[in-house]
PDB file of N, CA and C in Angstrom:
ATOM      1  N   UNK A   1     113.264  -2.626 132.097  1.00 46.00           N
ATOM      2  CA  UNK A   1     113.953  -2.907 131.011  1.00 46.00           C
ATOM      3  C   UNK A   1     114.370  -4.233 132.024  1.00 46.00           C
ATOM      4  N   UNK A   2     114.208  -4.753 132.988  1.00 53.00           N
ATOM      5  CA  UNK A   2     114.701  -5.760 134.057  1.00 53.00           C
ATOM      6  C   UNK A   2     114.550  -7.136 133.576  1.00 53.00           C
ATOM      7  N   UNK A   3     113.676  -7.505 133.059  1.00 70.00           N
ATOM      8  CA  UNK A   3     112.674  -8.248 132.180  1.00 70.00           C
ATOM      9  C   UNK A   3     112.684  -8.729 130.265  1.00 70.00           C
ATOM     10  N   UNK A   4     113.317  -7.455 130.326  1.00 73.00           N
ATOM     11  CA  UNK A   4     114.519  -8.496 128.807  1.00 73.00           C
ATOM     12  C   UNK A   4     115.746  -8.564 129.214  1.00 73.00           C
ATOM     13  N   UNK A   5     115.814  -9.781 128.460  1.00 82.00           N
ATOM     14  CA  UNK A   5     117.188 -10.677 128.576  1.00 82.00           C
ATOM     15  C   UNK A   5     118.718  -9.555 127.652  1.00 82.00           C
ATOM     16  N   UNK A   6     119.367  -9.664 127.841  1.00 82.00           N
ATOM     17  CA  UNK A   6     120.428  -9.644 127.221  1.00 82.00           C
ATOM     18  C   UNK A   6     120.551  -8.718 126.348  1.00 82.00           C
ATOM     19  N   UNK A   7     120.042  -9.286 125.529  1.00 84.00           N
ATOM     20  CA  UNK A   7     119.910  -9.485 123.851  1.00 84.00           C
ATOM     21  C   UNK A   7     119.130  -8.655 123.407  1.00 84.00           C
ATOM     22  N   UNK A   8     118.338  -8.543 124.101  1.00 76.00           N
ATOM     23  CA  UNK A   8     116.797  -7.865 123.928  1.00 76.00           C
ATOM     24  C   UNK A   8     116.918  -6.640 124.448  1.00 76.00           C
ATOM     25  N   UNK A   9     118.042  -5.652 125.644  1.00 79.00           N
ATOM     26  CA  UNK A   9     118.012  -4.922 126.421  1.00 79.00           C
ATOM     27  C   UNK A   9     119.137  -4.042 125.405  1.00 79.00           C
ATOM     28  N   UNK A  10     120.746  -4.953 124.484  1.00 80.00           N
ATOM     29  CA  UNK A  10     121.096  -4.054 123.970  1.00 80.00           C
ATOM     30  C   UNK A  10     120.365  -3.880 122.304  1.00 80.00           C
ATOM     31  N   UNK A  11     119.720  -4.310 121.540  1.00 79.00           N
ATOM     32  CA  UNK A  11     119.210  -3.958 120.565  1.00 79.00           C
ATOM     33  C   UNK A  11     117.894  -3.080 120.787  1.00 79.00           C
ATOM     34  N   UNK A  12     117.415  -2.500 122.317  1.00 77.00           N
ATOM     35  CA  UNK A  12     117.142  -1.623 122.537  1.00 77.00           C
ATOM     36  C   UNK A  12     116.918  -0.551 122.531  1.00 77.00           C
ATOM     37  N   UNK A  13     118.701  -0.815 123.286  1.00 80.00           N
ATOM     38  CA  UNK A  13     119.456   0.456 123.421  1.00 80.00           C
ATOM     39  C   UNK A  13     120.198   0.476 122.021  1.00 80.00           C
ATOM     40  N   UNK A  14     120.875   0.280 122.039  1.00 78.00           N
ATOM     41  CA  UNK A  14     120.794   0.161 119.774  1.00 78.00           C
ATOM     42  C   UNK A  14     119.806   0.868 118.587  1.00 78.00           C
ATOM     43  N   UNK A  15     118.146   0.292 118.622  1.00 79.00           N
ATOM     44  CA  UNK A  15     117.473   0.886 118.441  1.00 79.00           C
ATOM     45  C   UNK A  15     117.534   2.401 118.746  1.00 79.00           C
ATOM     46  N   UNK A  16     117.357   2.453 119.859  1.00 76.00           N
ATOM     47  CA  UNK A  16     117.250   4.008 120.407  1.00 76.00           C
ATOM     48  C   UNK A  16     118.559   4.982 120.530  1.00 76.00           C
ATOM     49  N   UNK A  17     120.089   4.428 120.110  1.00 77.00           N
ATOM     50  CA  UNK A  17     120.934   5.317 119.857  1.00 77.00           C
ATOM     51  C   UNK A  17     120.864   5.590 118.587  1.00 77.00           C
ATOM     52  N   UNK A  18     119.960   5.223 117.263  1.00 75.00           N
ATOM     53  CA  UNK A  18     119.192   4.802 116.179  1.00 75.00           C
ATOM     54  C   UNK A  18     119.068   6.343 116.128  1.00 75.00           C
ATOM     55  N   UNK A  19     118.017   6.409 116.409  1.00 75.00           N
ATOM     56  CA  UNK A  19     116.676   7.107 116.378  1.00 75.00           C
ATOM     57  C   UNK A  19     117.292   7.472 117.216  1.00 75.00           C
ATOM     58  N   UNK A  20     118.225   8.495 118.043  1.00 70.00           N
ATOM     59  CA  UNK A  20     118.282   9.352 118.175  1.00 70.00           C
ATOM     60  C   UNK A  20     120.172  10.479 117.523  1.00 70.00           C
ATOM     61  N   UNK A  21     120.830   9.477 117.054  1.00 71.00           N
ATOM     62  CA  UNK A  21     121.021   9.789 115.669  1.00 71.00           C
ATOM     63  C   UNK A  21     120.602  10.209 114.238  1.00 71.00           C
ATOM     64  N   UNK A  22     119.901   9.620 114.226  1.00 68.00           N
ATOM     65  CA  UNK A  22     118.662  10.041 112.862  1.00 68.00           C
ATOM     66  C   UNK A  22     117.648  11.557 113.584  1.00 68.00           C
ATOM     67  N   UNK A  23     117.713  11.784 114.381  1.00 68.00           N
ATOM     68  CA  UNK A  23     116.874  12.570 114.950  1.00 68.00           C
ATOM     69  C   UNK A  23     117.961  13.998 114.787  1.00 68.00           C
ATOM     70  N   UNK A  24     119.211  14.005 115.167  1.00 63.00           N
ATOM     71  CA  UNK A  24     120.615  14.363 115.372  1.00 63.00           C
ATOM     72  C   UNK A  24     120.805  15.191 114.110  1.00 63.00           C
ATOM     73  N   UNK A  25     120.895  14.086 113.282  1.00 62.00           N
ATOM     74  CA  UNK A  25     121.288  14.378 112.028  1.00 62.00           C
ATOM     75  C   UNK A  25     120.436  15.588 111.072  1.00 62.00           C
ATOM     76  N   UNK A  26     118.829  14.966 111.190  1.00 60.00           N
ATOM     77  CA  UNK A  26     117.866  15.316 110.821  1.00 60.00           C
ATOM     78  C   UNK A  26     117.687  16.680 111.683  1.00 60.00           C
ATOM     79  N   UNK A  27     118.163  17.088 112.232  1.00 54.00           N
ATOM     80  CA  UNK A  27     117.906  18.727 112.437  1.00 54.00           C
ATOM     81  C   UNK A  27     119.067  19.361 112.115  1.00 54.00           C
ATOM     82  N   UNK A  28     120.312  18.842 111.788  1.00 50.00           N
ATOM     83  CA  UNK A  28     121.164  19.197 111.211  1.00 50.00           C
ATOM     84  C   UNK A  28     121.281  19.515 109.563  1.00 50.00           C
ATOM     85  N   UNK A  29     121.313  18.602 109.467  1.00 50.00           N
ATOM     86  CA  UNK A  29     120.600  18.515 107.438  1.00 50.00           C
ATOM     87  C   UNK A  29     119.588  19.345 106.824  1.00 50.00           C
ATOM     88  N   UNK A  30     118.561  19.825 107.804  1.00 49.00           N
ATOM     89  CA  UNK A  30     117.578  20.830 107.986  1.00 49.00           C
ATOM     90  C   UNK A  30     117.888  22.308 107.952  1.00 49.00           C
ATOM     91  N   UNK A  31     118.788  22.295 108.409  1.00 49.00           N
ATOM     92  CA  UNK A  31     119.658  23.617 108.726  1.00 49.00           C
ATOM     93  C   UNK A  31     119.217  24.326 109.927  1.00 49.00           C
ATOM     94  N   UNK A  32     117.752  23.261 110.751  1.00 50.00           N
ATOM     95  CA  UNK A  32     117.482  23.515 111.685  1.00 50.00           C
ATOM     96  C   UNK A  32     118.906  24.473 112.904  1.00 50.00           C
ATOM     97  N   UNK A  33     119.138  24.615 112.807  1.00 51.00           N
ATOM     98  CA  UNK A  33     121.104  24.552 114.061  1.00 51.00           C
ATOM     99  C   UNK A  33     121.888  25.199 113.227  1.00 51.00           C
ATOM    100  N   UNK A  34     121.382  26.954 113.854  1.00 52.00           N
ATOM    101  CA  UNK A  34     122.257  27.575 113.059  1.00 52.00           C
ATOM    102  C   UNK A  34     123.741  27.886 114.051  1.00 52.00           C
ATOM    103  N   UNK A  35     125.284  28.032 113.810  1.00 54.00           N
ATOM    104  CA  UNK A  35     125.828  27.989 115.339  1.00 54.00           C
ATOM    105  C   UNK A  35     126.281  27.163 115.685  1.00 54.00           C
ATOM    106  N   UNK A  36     126.562  26.993 117.150  1.00 57.00           N
ATOM    107  CA  UNK A  36     126.915  25.847 118.113  1.00 57.00           C
ATOM    108  C   UNK A  36     126.179  25.033 118.139  1.00 57.00           C
ATOM    109  N   UNK A  37     126.418  23.749 118.514  1.00 55.00           N
ATOM    110  CA  UNK A  37     124.870  22.701 119.338  1.00 55.00           C
ATOM    111  C   UNK A  37     124.455  23.689 120.383  1.00 55.00           C
ATOM    112  N   UNK A  38     122.998  23.470 120.902  1.00 61.00           N
ATOM    113  CA  UNK A  38     122.396  23.779 121.768  1.00 61.00           C
ATOM    114  C   UNK A  38     122.956  22.474 123.050  1.00 61.00           C
ATOM    115  N   UNK A  39     122.953  23.758 124.342  1.00 70.00           N
ATOM    116  CA  UNK A  39     123.529  22.930 125.633  1.00 70.00           C
ATOM    117  C   UNK A  39     123.169  21.395 125.275  1.00 70.00           C
ATOM    118  N   UNK A  40     121.628  21.108 125.236  1.00 79.00           N
ATOM    119  CA  UNK A  40     121.280  20.306 126.073  1.00 79.00           C
ATOM    120  C   UNK A  40     121.168  18.890 124.561  1.00 79.00           C
ATOM    121  N   UNK A  41     121.654  19.787 123.656  1.00 81.00           N
ATOM    122  CA  UNK A  41     121.813  18.357 122.217  1.00 81.00           C
ATOM    123  C   UNK A  41     123.900  18.540 122.448  1.00 81.00           C
ATOM    124  N   UNK A  42     124.232  19.305 122.716  1.00 81.00           N
ATOM    125  CA  UNK A  42     125.928  19.199 123.166  1.00 81.00           C
ATOM    126  C   UNK A  42     126.117  17.293 124.299  1.00 81.00           C
ATOM    127  N   UNK A  43     125.314  17.797 125.615  1.00 81.00           N
ATOM    128  CA  UNK A  43     125.876  16.776 126.677  1.00 81.00           C
ATOM    129  C   UNK A  43     124.885  15.638 125.516  1.00 81.00           C
ATOM    130  N   UNK A  44     123.989  15.024 124.533  1.00 84.00           N
ATOM    131  CA  UNK A  44     124.211  14.054 123.992  1.00 84.00           C
ATOM    132  C   UNK A  44     124.454  13.856 123.328  1.00 84.00           C
ATOM    133  N   UNK A  45     125.473  14.832 122.575  1.00 86.00           N
ATOM    134  CA  UNK A  45     126.464  14.025 121.349  1.00 86.00           C
ATOM    135  C   UNK A  45     127.851  13.594 122.750  1.00 86.00           C
ATOM    136  N   UNK A  46     128.024  14.035 123.788  1.00 84.00           N
ATOM    137  CA  UNK A  46     129.059  13.896 124.429  1.00 84.00           C
ATOM    138  C   UNK A  46     128.623  12.694 125.194  1.00 84.00           C
ATOM    139  N   UNK A  47     127.475  12.630 125.528  1.00 84.00           N
ATOM    140  CA  UNK A  47     127.079  11.113 126.728  1.00 84.00           C
ATOM    141  C   UNK A  47     126.721   9.533 125.612  1.00 84.00           C
ATOM    142  N   UNK A  48     126.655  10.398 123.819  1.00 88.00           N
ATOM    143  CA  UNK A  48     126.223   8.609 123.246  1.00 88.00           C
ATOM    144  C   UNK A  48     128.513   8.827 122.747  1.00 88.00           C
ATOM    145  N   UNK A  49     129.357  10.154 123.047  1.00 88.00           N
ATOM    146  CA  UNK A  49     130.410   9.664 123.257  1.00 88.00           C
ATOM    147  C   UNK A  49     131.052   8.531 123.523  1.00 88.00           C
ATOM    148  N   UNK A  50     130.785   8.651 125.050  1.00 87.00           N
ATOM    149  CA  UNK A  50     131.285   8.386 126.337  1.00 87.00           C
ATOM    150  C   UNK A  50     130.556   7.045 126.081  1.00 87.00           C
ATOM    151  N   UNK A  51     129.683   6.989 125.993  1.00 88.00           N
ATOM    152  CA  UNK A  51     128.911   5.375 125.833  1.00 88.00           C
ATOM    153  C   UNK A  51     129.120   4.557 124.623  1.00 88.00           C
ATOM    154  N   UNK A  52     130.325   5.511 123.412  1.00 90.00           N
ATOM    155  CA  UNK A  52     130.697   4.323 122.951  1.00 90.00           C
ATOM    156  C   UNK A  52     131.696   4.298 123.155  1.00 90.00           C
ATOM    157  N   UNK A  53     133.123   4.555 123.225  1.00 90.00           N
ATOM    158  CA  UNK A  53     133.626   5.140 124.274  1.00 90.00           C
ATOM    159  C   UNK A  53     134.183   3.504 124.697  1.00 90.00           C
ATOM    160  N   UNK A  54     132.687   3.620 125.927  1.00 91.00           N
ATOM    161  CA  UNK A  54     132.700   2.978 127.015  1.00 91.00           C
ATOM    162  C   UNK A  54     133.004   1.052 126.235  1.00 91.00           C
ATOM    163  N   UNK A  55     131.663   0.888 125.850  1.00 90.00           N
ATOM    164  CA  UNK A  55     131.345  -0.326 124.967  1.00 90.00           C
ATOM    165  C   UNK A  55     132.690  -0.367 124.035  1.00 90.00           C
ATOM    166  N   UNK A  56     133.506  -0.314 123.355  1.00 92.00           N
ATOM    167  CA  UNK A  56     134.218  -0.267 122.262  1.00 92.00           C
ATOM    168  C   UNK A  56     135.654  -0.482 123.706  1.00 92.00           C
ATOM    169  N   UNK A  57     136.092   0.424 124.290  1.00 93.00           N
ATOM    170  CA  UNK A  57     137.046  -0.082 125.641  1.00 93.00           C
ATOM    171  C   UNK A  57     136.580  -1.445 126.348  1.00 93.00           C
ATOM    172  N   UNK A  58     134.945  -1.510 126.504  1.00 92.00           N
ATOM    173  CA  UNK A  58     135.459  -3.068 127.435  1.00 92.00           C
ATOM    174  C   UNK A  58     135.025  -3.732 126.657  1.00 92.00           C
ATOM    175  N   UNK A  59     134.518  -4.094 125.519  1.00 91.00           N
ATOM    176  CA  UNK A  59     133.921  -4.645 124.001  1.00 91.00           C
ATOM    177  C   UNK A  59     136.055  -5.568 123.612  1.00 91.00           C
ATOM    178  N   UNK A  60     136.663  -4.373 123.672  1.00 93.00           N
ATOM    179  CA  UNK A  60     137.749  -5.044 122.593  1.00 93.00           C
ATOM    180  C   UNK A  60     139.315  -5.217 124.460  1.00 93.00           C
ATOM    181  N   UNK A  61     138.631  -5.252 125.819  1.00 93.00           N
ATOM    182  CA  UNK A  61     139.239  -5.965 127.024  1.00 93.00           C
ATOM    183  C   UNK A  61     138.201  -7.423 126.584  1.00 93.00           C
ATOM    184  N   UNK A  62     137.427  -7.717 127.200  1.00 93.00           N
ATOM    185  CA  UNK A  62     136.402  -9.290 127.069  1.00 93.00           C
ATOM    186  C   UNK A  62     136.068  -9.732 125.661  1.00 93.00           C
ATOM    187  N   UNK A  63     135.993  -9.622 124.979  1.00 91.00           N
ATOM    188  CA  UNK A  63     135.712 -10.346 123.533  1.00 91.00           C
ATOM    189  C   UNK A  63     136.549 -11.063 122.773  1.00 91.00           C
ATOM    190  N   UNK A  64     137.443 -11.955 123.378  1.00 86.00           N
ATOM    191  CA  UNK A  64     138.569 -12.624 122.437  1.00 86.00           C
ATOM    192  C   UNK A  64     138.125 -12.994 121.688  1.00 86.00           C
ATOM    193  N   UNK A  65     137.085 -13.939 121.160  1.00 85.00           N
ATOM    194  CA  UNK A  65     137.167 -14.489 119.782  1.00 85.00           C
ATOM    195  C   UNK A  65     135.266 -14.595 118.894  1.00 85.00           C
ATOM    196  N   UNK A  66     135.587 -15.200 118.347  1.00 87.00           N
ATOM    197  CA  UNK A  66     133.936 -14.981 117.829  1.00 87.00           C
ATOM    198  C   UNK A  66     133.711 -16.034 116.967  1.00 87.00           C
ATOM    199  N   UNK A  67     133.623 -17.707 118.350  1.00 87.00           N
ATOM    200  CA  UNK A  67     133.944 -18.406 118.091  1.00 87.00           C
ATOM    201  C   UNK A  67     132.499 -19.021 118.144  1.00 87.00           C
ATOM    202  N   UNK A  68     131.204 -18.007 118.758  1.00 86.00           N
ATOM    203  CA  UNK A  68     129.633 -18.551 118.772  1.00 86.00           C
ATOM    204  C   UNK A  68     129.238 -16.592 118.464  1.00 86.00           C
ATOM    205  N   UNK A  69     127.831 -16.888 118.033  1.00 86.00           N
ATOM    206  CA  UNK A  69     127.117 -15.911 118.557  1.00 86.00           C
ATOM    207  C   UNK A  69     127.468 -14.681 119.130  1.00 86.00           C
ATOM    208  N   UNK A  70     127.172 -15.230 120.566  1.00 89.00           N
ATOM    209  CA  UNK A  70     126.683 -15.599 121.235  1.00 89.00           C
ATOM    210  C   UNK A  70     128.232 -15.044 122.310  1.00 89.00           C
ATOM    211  N   UNK A  71     127.990 -13.953 123.494  1.00 89.00           N
ATOM    212  CA  UNK A  71     129.040 -13.887 124.018  1.00 89.00           C
ATOM    213  C   UNK A  71     129.138 -14.904 125.177  1.00 89.00           C
ATOM    214  N   UNK A  72     130.344 -15.428 125.819  1.00 91.00           N
ATOM    215  CA  UNK A  72     130.472 -16.471 126.420  1.00 91.00           C
ATOM    216  C   UNK A  72     129.730 -16.463 127.989  1.00 91.00           C
ATOM    217  N   UNK A  73     129.319 -17.096 129.087  1.00 92.00           N
ATOM    218  CA  UNK A  73     129.507 -16.471 130.318  1.00 92.00           C
ATOM    219  C   UNK A  73     130.794 -15.492 131.102  1.00 92.00           C
ATOM    220  N   UNK A  74     131.620 -16.412 130.303  1.00 93.00           N
ATOM    221  CA  UNK A  74     132.916 -15.562 131.313  1.00 93.00           C
ATOM    222  C   UNK A  74     133.068 -14.129 130.083  1.00 93.00           C
ATOM    223  N   UNK A  75     132.791 -13.997 128.984  1.00 93.00           N
ATOM    224  CA  UNK A  75     133.006 -12.226 128.501  1.00 93.00           C
ATOM    225  C   UNK A  75     131.865 -11.660 128.894  1.00 93.00           C
ATOM    226  N   UNK A  76     130.653 -11.862 128.997  1.00 92.00           N
ATOM    227  CA  UNK A  76     129.127 -11.201 130.164  1.00 92.00           C
ATOM    228  C   UNK A  76     130.037 -10.723 130.763  1.00 92.00           C
ATOM    229  N   UNK A  77     130.089 -11.541 132.006  1.00 94.00           N
ATOM    230  CA  UNK A  77     131.001 -11.461 133.110  1.00 94.00           C
ATOM    231  C   UNK A  77     131.620 -10.403 133.142  1.00 94.00           C
ATOM    232  N   UNK A  78     132.979 -10.287 132.375  1.00 94.00           N
ATOM    233  CA  UNK A  78     133.704  -9.414 132.399  1.00 94.00           C
ATOM    234  C   UNK A  78     133.325  -7.979 131.054  1.00 94.00           C
ATOM    235  N   UNK A  79     132.438  -8.108 131.114  1.00 92.00           N
ATOM    236  CA  UNK A  79     131.368  -6.833 130.233  1.00 92.00           C
ATOM    237  C   UNK A  79     130.766  -5.871 130.896  1.00 92.00           C
ATOM    238  N   UNK A  80     129.900  -6.986 132.282  1.00 93.00           N
ATOM    239  CA  UNK A  80     129.381  -6.374 133.168  1.00 93.00           C
ATOM    240  C   UNK A  80     130.367  -5.869 133.864  1.00 93.00           C
ATOM    241  N   UNK A  81     131.207  -6.274 134.494  1.00 95.00           N
ATOM    242  CA  UNK A  81     132.476  -5.603 135.701  1.00 95.00           C
ATOM    243  C   UNK A  81     132.942  -3.766 134.856  1.00 95.00           C
ATOM    244  N   UNK A  82     133.580  -4.730 133.762  1.00 94.00           N
ATOM    245  CA  UNK A  82     133.946  -3.334 132.800  1.00 94.00           C
ATOM    246  C   UNK A  82     132.990  -2.171 132.679  1.00 94.00           C
ATOM    247  N   UNK A  83     131.677  -2.297 132.770  1.00 91.00           N
ATOM    248  CA  UNK A  83     131.283  -1.137 132.842  1.00 91.00           C
ATOM    249  C   UNK A  83     130.983  -0.998 133.887  1.00 91.00           C
ATOM    250  N   UNK A  84     130.417  -1.848 135.395  1.00 93.00           N
ATOM    251  CA  UNK A  84     130.842  -1.148 136.327  1.00 93.00           C
ATOM    252  C   UNK A  84     131.488  -0.805 137.329  1.00 93.00           C
ATOM    253  N   UNK A  85     133.176  -0.736 136.192  1.00 93.00           N
ATOM    254  CA  UNK A  85     133.787  -0.372 137.427  1.00 93.00           C
ATOM    255  C   UNK A  85     134.137   0.969 136.304  1.00 93.00           C
ATOM    256  N   UNK A  86     133.693   0.878 135.183  1.00 90.00           N
ATOM    257  CA  UNK A  86     133.837   2.292 134.761  1.00 90.00           C
ATOM    258  C   UNK A  86     133.017   3.418 135.097  1.00 90.00           C
ATOM    259  N   UNK A  87     131.088   3.168 135.758  1.00 89.00           N
ATOM    260  CA  UNK A  87     130.469   3.824 135.642  1.00 89.00           C
ATOM    261  C   UNK A  87     130.904   4.131 137.332  1.00 89.00           C
ATOM    262  N   UNK A  88     130.859   3.364 138.103  1.00 92.00           N
ATOM    263  CA  UNK A  88     131.526   3.739 138.678  1.00 92.00           C
ATOM    264  C   UNK A  88     133.021   4.531 139.115  1.00 92.00           C
ATOM    265  N   UNK A  89     134.402   4.068 138.566  1.00 91.00           N
ATOM    266  CA  UNK A  89     134.571   5.569 138.129  1.00 91.00           C
ATOM    267  C   UNK A  89     134.568   7.042 138.217  1.00 91.00           C
ATOM    268  N   UNK A  90     133.408   6.634 137.125  1.00 87.00           N
ATOM    269  CA  UNK A  90     133.066   8.228 136.533  1.00 87.00           C
ATOM    270  C   UNK A  90     132.141   9.139 137.589  1.00 87.00           C
ATOM    271  N   UNK A  91     131.359   8.231 138.404  1.00 90.00           N
ATOM    272  CA  UNK A  91     130.450   8.781 139.698  1.00 90.00           C
ATOM    273  C   UNK A  91     131.705   9.468 140.651  1.00 90.00           C
ATOM    274  N   UNK A  92     132.744   8.582 140.762  1.00 92.00           N
ATOM    275  CA  UNK A  92     133.617   9.473 142.181  1.00 92.00           C
ATOM    276  C   UNK A  92     134.632   9.971 140.726  1.00 92.00           C
ATOM    277  N   UNK A  93     135.178  10.100 140.184  1.00 89.00           N
ATOM    278  CA  UNK A  93     135.273  11.638 139.530  1.00 89.00           C
ATOM    279  C   UNK A  93     134.970  13.171 139.543  1.00 89.00           C
ATOM    280  N   UNK A  94     132.862  12.593 139.267  1.00 88.00           N
ATOM    281  CA  UNK A  94     132.576  13.423 138.731  1.00 88.00           C
ATOM    282  C   UNK A  94     131.685  14.031 140.868  1.00 88.00           C
ATOM    283  N   UNK A  95     131.932  12.916 141.255  1.00 91.00           N
ATOM    284  CA  UNK A  95     131.512  13.403 143.226  1.00 91.00           C
ATOM    285  C   UNK A  95     133.365  14.393 143.469  1.00 91.00           C
ATOM    286  N   UNK A  96     134.533  14.748 143.525  1.00 91.00           N
ATOM    287  CA  UNK A  96     135.638  15.436 143.561  1.00 91.00           C
ATOM    288  C   UNK A  96     135.315  16.470 142.579  1.00 91.00           C
ATOM    289  N   UNK A  97     134.776  16.424 141.312  1.00 88.00           N
ATOM    290  CA  UNK A  97     134.481  17.450 140.883  1.00 88.00           C
ATOM    291  C   UNK A  97     134.185  18.653 141.960  1.00 88.00           C
ATOM    292  N   UNK A  98     133.128  17.982 142.033  1.00 90.00           N
ATOM    293  CA  UNK A  98     131.709  18.291 143.075  1.00 90.00           C
ATOM    294  C   UNK A  98     132.160  19.355 144.057  1.00 90.00           C
ATOM    295  N   UNK A  99     133.102  18.632 145.068  1.00 91.00           N
ATOM    296  CA  UNK A  99     133.760  19.510 146.317  1.00 91.00           C
ATOM    297  C   UNK A  99     134.763  19.734 145.385  1.00 91.00           C
ATOM    298  N   UNK A 100     135.523  19.946 144.766  1.00 89.00           N
ATOM    299  CA  UNK A 100     136.451  20.649 144.474  1.00 89.00           C
ATOM    300  C   UNK A 100     135.940  22.061 143.747  1.00 89.00           C
ATOM    301  N   UNK A 101     134.613  22.735 143.122  1.00 88.00           N
ATOM    302  CA  UNK A 101     133.967  23.231 142.481  1.00 88.00           C
ATOM    303  C   UNK A 101     133.486  24.116 144.107  1.00 88.00           C
ATOM    304  N   UNK A 102     132.774  22.906 144.915  1.00 88.00           N
ATOM    305  CA  UNK A 102     132.519  23.573 146.209  1.00 88.00           C
ATOM    306  C   UNK A 102     133.145  24.177 146.658  1.00 88.00           C
ATOM    307  N   UNK A 103     134.194  23.827 147.176  1.00 87.00           N
ATOM    308  CA  UNK A 103     135.497  24.294 148.005  1.00 87.00           C
ATOM    309  C   UNK A 103     136.147  25.721 147.835  1.00 87.00           C
ATOM    310  N   UNK A 104     135.645  25.412 145.852  1.00 86.00           N
ATOM    311  CA  UNK A 104     136.367  26.660 145.357  1.00 86.00           C
ATOM    312  C   UNK A 104     135.154  27.633 144.817  1.00 86.00           C
ATOM    313  N   UNK A 105     134.191  28.026 145.257  1.00 86.00           N
ATOM    314  CA  UNK A 105     132.758  28.952 145.643  1.00 86.00           C
ATOM    315  C   UNK A 105     132.909  28.962 146.454  1.00 86.00           C
ATOM    316  N   UNK A 106     133.042  28.228 147.735  1.00 87.00           N
ATOM    317  CA  UNK A 106     133.219  28.169 149.339  1.00 87.00           C
ATOM    318  C   UNK A 106     134.152  29.466 149.284  1.00 87.00           C
ATOM    319  N   UNK A 107     135.841  29.668 148.671  1.00 83.00           N
ATOM    320  CA  UNK A 107     136.794  30.117 149.065  1.00 83.00           C
ATOM    321  C   UNK A 107     136.592  31.748 147.938  1.00 83.00           C
ATOM    322  N   UNK A 108     135.556  31.725 147.190  1.00 76.00           N
ATOM    323  CA  UNK A 108     136.189  31.951 146.502  1.00 76.00           C
ATOM    324  C   UNK A 108     136.725  32.582 145.077  1.00 76.00           C
ATOM    325  N   UNK A 109     136.830  31.765 144.677  1.00 65.00           N
ATOM    326  CA  UNK A 109     137.928  31.735 143.855  1.00 65.00           C
ATOM    327  C   UNK A 109     138.853  30.120 144.021  1.00 65.00           C
ATOM    328  N   UNK A 110     140.206  30.710 142.576  1.00 57.00           N
ATOM    329  CA  UNK A 110     140.759  28.999 142.628  1.00 57.00           C
ATOM    330  C   UNK A 110     142.152  28.219 143.705  1.00 57.00           C
ATOM    331  N   UNK A 111     141.571  27.762 144.618  1.00 53.00           N
ATOM    332  CA  UNK A 111     143.397  27.508 145.101  1.00 53.00           C
ATOM    333  C   UNK A 111     144.729  28.178 144.857  1.00 53.00           C
ATOM    334  N   UNK A 112     145.068  28.492 146.143  1.00 50.00           N
ATOM    335  CA  UNK A 112     146.538  28.805 145.868  1.00 50.00           C
ATOM    336  C   UNK A 112     146.766  30.075 145.186  1.00 50.00           C
ATOM    337  N   UNK A 113     145.518  30.777 144.985  1.00 46.00           N
ATOM    338  CA  UNK A 113     145.582  32.040 144.691  1.00 46.00           C
ATOM    339  C   UNK A 113     145.827  33.268 145.551  1.00 46.00           C
TER     340      UNK A 113
END
């Protein structure tokens, strides 16, 4: 995917999201899902929501005008920093949760009890 231009990467990502949502909606509308979503489908939904929130946040923080149809170099670098910062923060949070879960499992219960 590194050989694609940023515009091509965004277009590919948009198409993949549309396909995933179309498949999800087909499953729901044909009644194939009886009851709550299966874990892998729920995980997909959660990831899509997280991605959408990230896109919205970085767009709101970095894109200041619509003078041209493409991002300025300043806007593009802002978006890259925003995404990088969010991803590193999410990774760090996940690492801390894993450490806490391991500590809890080792102690046999909840801390402080």
